[in-house]
Short mmCIF file of C-alpha atoms in Angstrom, two decimals:
data_model
loop_
_atom_site.label_atom_id
_atom_site.label_comp_id
_atom_site.label_asym_id
_atom_site.label_seq_id
_atom_site.Cartn_x
_atom_site.Cartn_y
_atom_site.Cartn_z
CA ASP A 21 51.90 -43.54 23.97
CA ALA A 22 49.21 -44.14 26.77
CA GLY A 23 46.60 -46.05 24.68
CA ILE A 24 43.70 -43.58 24.03
CA THR A 25 41.85 -43.75 21.10
CA GLN A 26 38.71 -41.55 19.62
CA SER A 27 36.30 -42.27 17.23
CA PRO A 28 35.09 -40.47 15.18
CA ARG A 29 37.82 -38.78 14.15
CA HIS A 30 36.00 -36.31 11.87
CA LYS A 31 32.35 -35.33 11.71
CA VAL A 32 30.22 -33.26 10.05
CA THR A 33 26.51 -33.29 11.92
CA GLU A 34 23.30 -31.25 11.27
CA THR A 35 21.75 -28.77 13.46
CA GLY A 36 19.50 -30.59 16.45
CA THR A 37 20.77 -34.18 15.58
CA PRO A 38 21.96 -36.77 18.60
CA VAL A 39 25.83 -37.18 18.52
CA THR A 40 28.20 -39.25 20.11
CA LEU A 41 31.55 -39.45 20.22
CA ARG A 42 33.62 -42.26 22.01
CA CYS A 43 37.13 -42.55 23.81
CA HIS A 44 38.61 -45.70 24.29
CA GLN A 45 41.84 -46.10 26.83
CA THR A 46 44.09 -49.64 26.88
CA GLU A 47 45.90 -48.25 30.44
CA ASN A 48 42.92 -48.83 32.94
CA HIS A 49 43.64 -45.57 34.15
CA ARG A 50 40.97 -44.34 36.81
CA TYR A 51 40.14 -40.86 35.59
CA MET A 52 38.64 -39.78 32.21
CA TYR A 53 37.86 -36.50 31.18
CA TRP A 54 36.29 -34.45 28.00
CA TYR A 55 37.33 -31.06 26.92
CA ARG A 56 37.14 -28.74 24.09
CA GLN A 57 39.46 -26.56 22.28
CA ASP A 58 38.19 -23.29 20.83
CA PRO A 59 40.60 -20.23 19.42
CA GLY A 60 40.68 -18.02 22.63
CA HIS A 61 39.41 -20.53 24.94
CA GLY A 62 42.13 -23.42 25.27
CA LEU A 63 41.08 -26.77 26.86
CA ARG A 64 37.99 -26.40 29.07
CA LEU A 65 36.63 -29.16 30.84
CA ILE A 66 33.12 -30.43 29.55
CA HIS A 67 32.85 -33.68 32.25
CA TYR A 68 35.05 -36.26 33.58
CA SER A 69 34.67 -39.67 35.44
CA TYR A 70 36.32 -41.08 38.31
CA GLY A 71 35.27 -44.13 37.80
CA VAL A 72 32.71 -46.60 36.39
CA LYS A 73 29.45 -44.83 36.59
CA ASP A 74 30.96 -42.02 38.33
CA THR A 75 30.79 -38.77 36.58
CA ASP A 76 30.96 -34.70 37.09
CA LYS A 77 30.45 -31.60 35.61
CA GLY A 78 33.25 -29.35 34.10
CA GLU A 79 32.96 -25.58 33.30
CA VAL A 80 31.07 -25.91 30.15
CA SER A 81 28.96 -28.81 30.35
CA ASP A 82 25.44 -27.37 29.53
CA GLY A 83 24.43 -29.55 26.34
CA TYR A 84 26.53 -32.57 26.81
CA SER A 85 26.07 -36.05 28.41
CA VAL A 86 28.42 -38.54 29.79
CA SER A 87 28.26 -42.18 30.62
CA ARG A 88 31.13 -44.99 31.85
CA SER A 89 29.68 -48.32 32.04
CA LYS A 90 33.34 -49.77 31.48
CA THR A 91 36.89 -48.42 32.67
CA GLU A 92 38.09 -48.21 29.29
CA ASP A 93 35.10 -46.26 27.55
CA PHE A 94 33.98 -43.23 28.07
CA LEU A 95 30.88 -41.58 25.79
CA LEU A 96 30.15 -37.78 25.49
CA THR A 97 26.50 -37.27 24.06
CA LEU A 98 25.35 -33.59 22.73
CA GLU A 99 21.45 -34.38 22.73
CA SER A 100 20.62 -31.86 20.24
CA ALA A 101 23.92 -30.29 18.74
CA THR A 102 24.23 -26.51 18.19
CA SER A 103 26.77 -25.02 15.64
CA SER A 104 28.06 -23.62 19.24
CA GLN A 105 28.88 -27.09 19.60
CA THR A 106 31.30 -26.83 16.61
CA SER A 107 34.60 -27.64 18.09
CA VAL A 108 37.57 -29.91 18.75
CA TYR A 109 37.23 -32.27 21.23
CA PHE A 110 39.36 -34.33 23.26
CA CYS A 111 39.71 -36.40 25.53
CA ALA A 112 42.12 -36.92 28.35
CA ILE A 113 43.41 -40.01 31.27
CA SER A 114 45.53 -39.54 34.16
CA GLY A 115 45.20 -41.45 37.82
CA ALA A 116 48.29 -43.60 37.61
CA GLY A 117 49.91 -43.33 40.85
CA SER A 118 50.24 -39.95 42.77
CA SER A 119 50.82 -38.55 38.80
CA TYR A 120 48.72 -35.20 37.97
CA GLU A 121 49.40 -35.94 34.34
CA GLN A 122 46.98 -36.14 32.03
CA TYR A 123 47.31 -38.19 28.32
CA PHE A 124 44.95 -37.15 25.78
CA GLY A 125 43.63 -38.52 22.44
CA PRO A 126 43.91 -37.37 18.85
CA GLY A 127 41.00 -35.35 19.03
CA THR A 128 37.40 -35.41 17.33
CA ARG A 129 36.66 -32.66 15.31
CA LEU A 130 32.82 -31.88 15.25
CA THR A 131 31.22 -29.70 13.06
CA VAL A 132 27.57 -28.60 13.29
CA THR A 133 25.95 -27.30 10.34
CA ASP B 22 37.27 -16.07 36.14
CA GLN B 23 40.26 -17.25 34.97
CA GLN B 24 42.61 -18.91 37.79
CA VAL B 25 45.77 -19.67 35.30
CA LYS B 26 46.60 -16.94 33.21
CA GLN B 27 48.07 -17.16 30.33
CA ASN B 28 48.43 -13.57 28.61
CA SER B 29 50.60 -13.56 25.37
CA PRO B 30 48.27 -15.20 23.36
CA SER B 31 51.86 -15.67 20.65
CA LEU B 32 55.49 -15.09 20.48
CA SER B 33 57.98 -15.43 18.00
CA VAL B 34 62.08 -16.18 18.42
CA GLN B 35 64.58 -16.83 16.46
CA GLU B 36 65.86 -20.53 16.42
CA GLY B 37 69.16 -20.89 18.94
CA ARG B 38 67.54 -18.31 21.29
CA ILE B 39 65.42 -18.39 24.46
CA SER B 40 61.93 -18.95 24.58
CA ILE B 41 60.16 -17.77 27.70
CA LEU B 42 56.46 -18.68 28.35
CA ASN B 43 54.98 -16.86 31.00
CA CYS B 44 51.96 -18.62 33.43
CA ASP B 45 50.03 -16.77 36.44
CA TYR B 46 47.66 -18.06 38.98
CA THR B 47 45.29 -16.54 41.27
CA ASN B 48 44.65 -19.90 44.04
CA SER B 49 47.42 -19.86 46.12
CA MET B 50 46.41 -23.35 47.15
CA PHE B 51 47.99 -24.54 43.87
CA ASP B 52 50.49 -26.75 44.43
CA TYR B 53 51.55 -27.98 41.47
CA PHE B 54 52.09 -27.36 38.03
CA LEU B 55 52.14 -28.76 34.22
CA TRP B 56 53.08 -27.76 30.73
CA TYR B 57 52.03 -29.19 28.01
CA LYS B 58 52.52 -28.79 24.42
CA LYS B 59 50.31 -29.22 21.30
CA TYR B 60 50.66 -29.59 17.70
CA PRO B 61 47.95 -28.55 14.60
CA ALA B 62 45.40 -31.75 14.58
CA GLU B 63 46.85 -33.40 17.45
CA GLY B 64 46.71 -34.07 21.01
CA PRO B 65 48.39 -31.95 23.96
CA THR B 66 51.44 -34.09 25.50
CA PHE B 67 52.67 -33.54 29.22
CA LEU B 68 56.33 -31.55 28.82
CA ILE B 69 57.31 -30.72 32.35
CA SER B 70 55.72 -30.25 35.67
CA ILE B 71 57.10 -28.96 39.27
CA SER B 72 55.88 -29.32 42.49
CA SER B 73 55.61 -26.08 45.04
CA ILE B 74 58.13 -27.75 47.16
CA LYS B 75 60.54 -26.61 44.30
CA ASP B 76 61.55 -23.13 42.64
CA LYS B 77 63.11 -24.82 39.59
CA ASN B 78 62.55 -28.38 37.55
CA GLU B 79 64.95 -29.17 34.87
CA ASP B 80 64.58 -31.76 31.14
CA GLY B 81 66.77 -31.02 28.69
CA ARG B 82 66.36 -27.92 27.08
CA PHE B 83 63.23 -27.47 28.88
CA THR B 84 63.44 -25.70 32.32
CA VAL B 85 60.00 -24.37 34.88
CA PHE B 86 60.72 -21.77 37.16
CA LEU B 87 58.14 -21.18 39.98
CA ASN B 88 57.67 -17.91 42.20
CA LYS B 89 55.08 -18.72 44.45
CA SER B 90 55.25 -15.03 46.09
CA ALA B 91 54.05 -13.83 42.75
CA LYS B 92 52.19 -16.70 41.57
CA HIS B 93 54.21 -16.95 38.47
CA LEU B 94 55.96 -19.81 36.89
CA SER B 95 57.42 -19.90 33.30
CA LEU B 96 58.98 -22.13 30.89
CA HIS B 97 62.19 -21.74 29.07
CA ILE B 98 63.33 -22.79 26.14
CA VAL B 99 67.08 -22.65 25.15
CA PRO B 100 67.89 -23.51 22.30
CA SER B 101 64.87 -22.76 20.58
CA GLN B 102 64.21 -25.01 17.54
CA PRO B 103 61.91 -24.74 14.94
CA GLY B 104 60.14 -28.17 16.24
CA ASP B 105 59.68 -26.35 19.28
CA SER B 106 57.04 -24.18 17.06
CA ALA B 107 53.41 -25.44 19.07
CA VAL B 108 50.88 -23.72 21.20
CA TYR B 109 51.94 -24.52 25.33
CA PHE B 110 49.51 -25.05 27.43
CA CYS B 111 50.22 -24.44 31.20
CA ALA B 112 47.57 -26.14 33.66
CA ALA B 113 47.26 -26.76 37.68
CA PRO B 114 45.33 -29.29 39.31
CA ALA B 115 42.51 -28.20 41.53
CA ALA B 116 44.00 -27.48 45.20
CA GLY B 117 44.42 -30.64 47.87
CA GLY B 118 45.27 -33.45 45.68
CA SER B 119 42.49 -33.05 42.67
CA TYR B 120 43.37 -34.54 39.57
CA ILE B 121 40.97 -31.74 37.74
CA PRO B 122 43.18 -29.28 36.85
CA THR B 123 42.44 -25.77 35.04
CA PHE B 124 44.58 -25.15 32.21
CA GLY B 125 45.64 -21.55 30.78
CA ARG B 126 44.61 -20.08 27.46
CA GLY B 127 47.67 -21.15 26.01
CA THR B 128 50.77 -19.10 23.56
CA SER B 129 51.53 -20.03 20.46
CA LEU B 130 55.27 -20.11 20.18
CA ILE B 131 57.00 -20.22 16.74
CA VAL B 132 60.18 -20.38 16.08
CA HIS B 133 61.59 -18.93 13.34
CA PRO B 134 64.81 -20.62 11.33
#
């Protein structure tokens, strides 16, 4: 299994509070991604990174920011959580050679009350 | 506008029979396709892929077929087993060698013993 961990694995927070989710990899892969999974929507890309300090928006980036100061860590921040951000968040990595395969973390279940 | 579509949200199959999961795409520039499998409370895992230079790729019980003229691919599982019960996602990296994939919304497969 690819070495990807996410923390926390579960979080309950209140509307309006800031939340940061962490993704850590030990594979030295170039690309890192944050997705959210919601019923009926599949996996939707929030933000991705193609190198240290190099990030870009995905299709559902509003309300989220990211940072990547080291190859192994990719942080997702909800500046002011809303109930619509209640979801399961997955981190993924890719970029080994010419492979398009992504390797996913175990997920973080976030509930905003 | 979905570029990768999985029009069947769910599929129910008897153990030992064939499961066929379908995926359609709209962008003729897509040149590589992947299937991922996801169990509840886990991250998706890579299952099988196919390049557009092929029309079939096989890995054990799993075979993916690609029909470029119809912009359609399908995943065949033969024989189906109860452990195959999961959500299956079709994905295509953006054209031109991009590592930023687009996912379908997934098909939930249930294999009955």
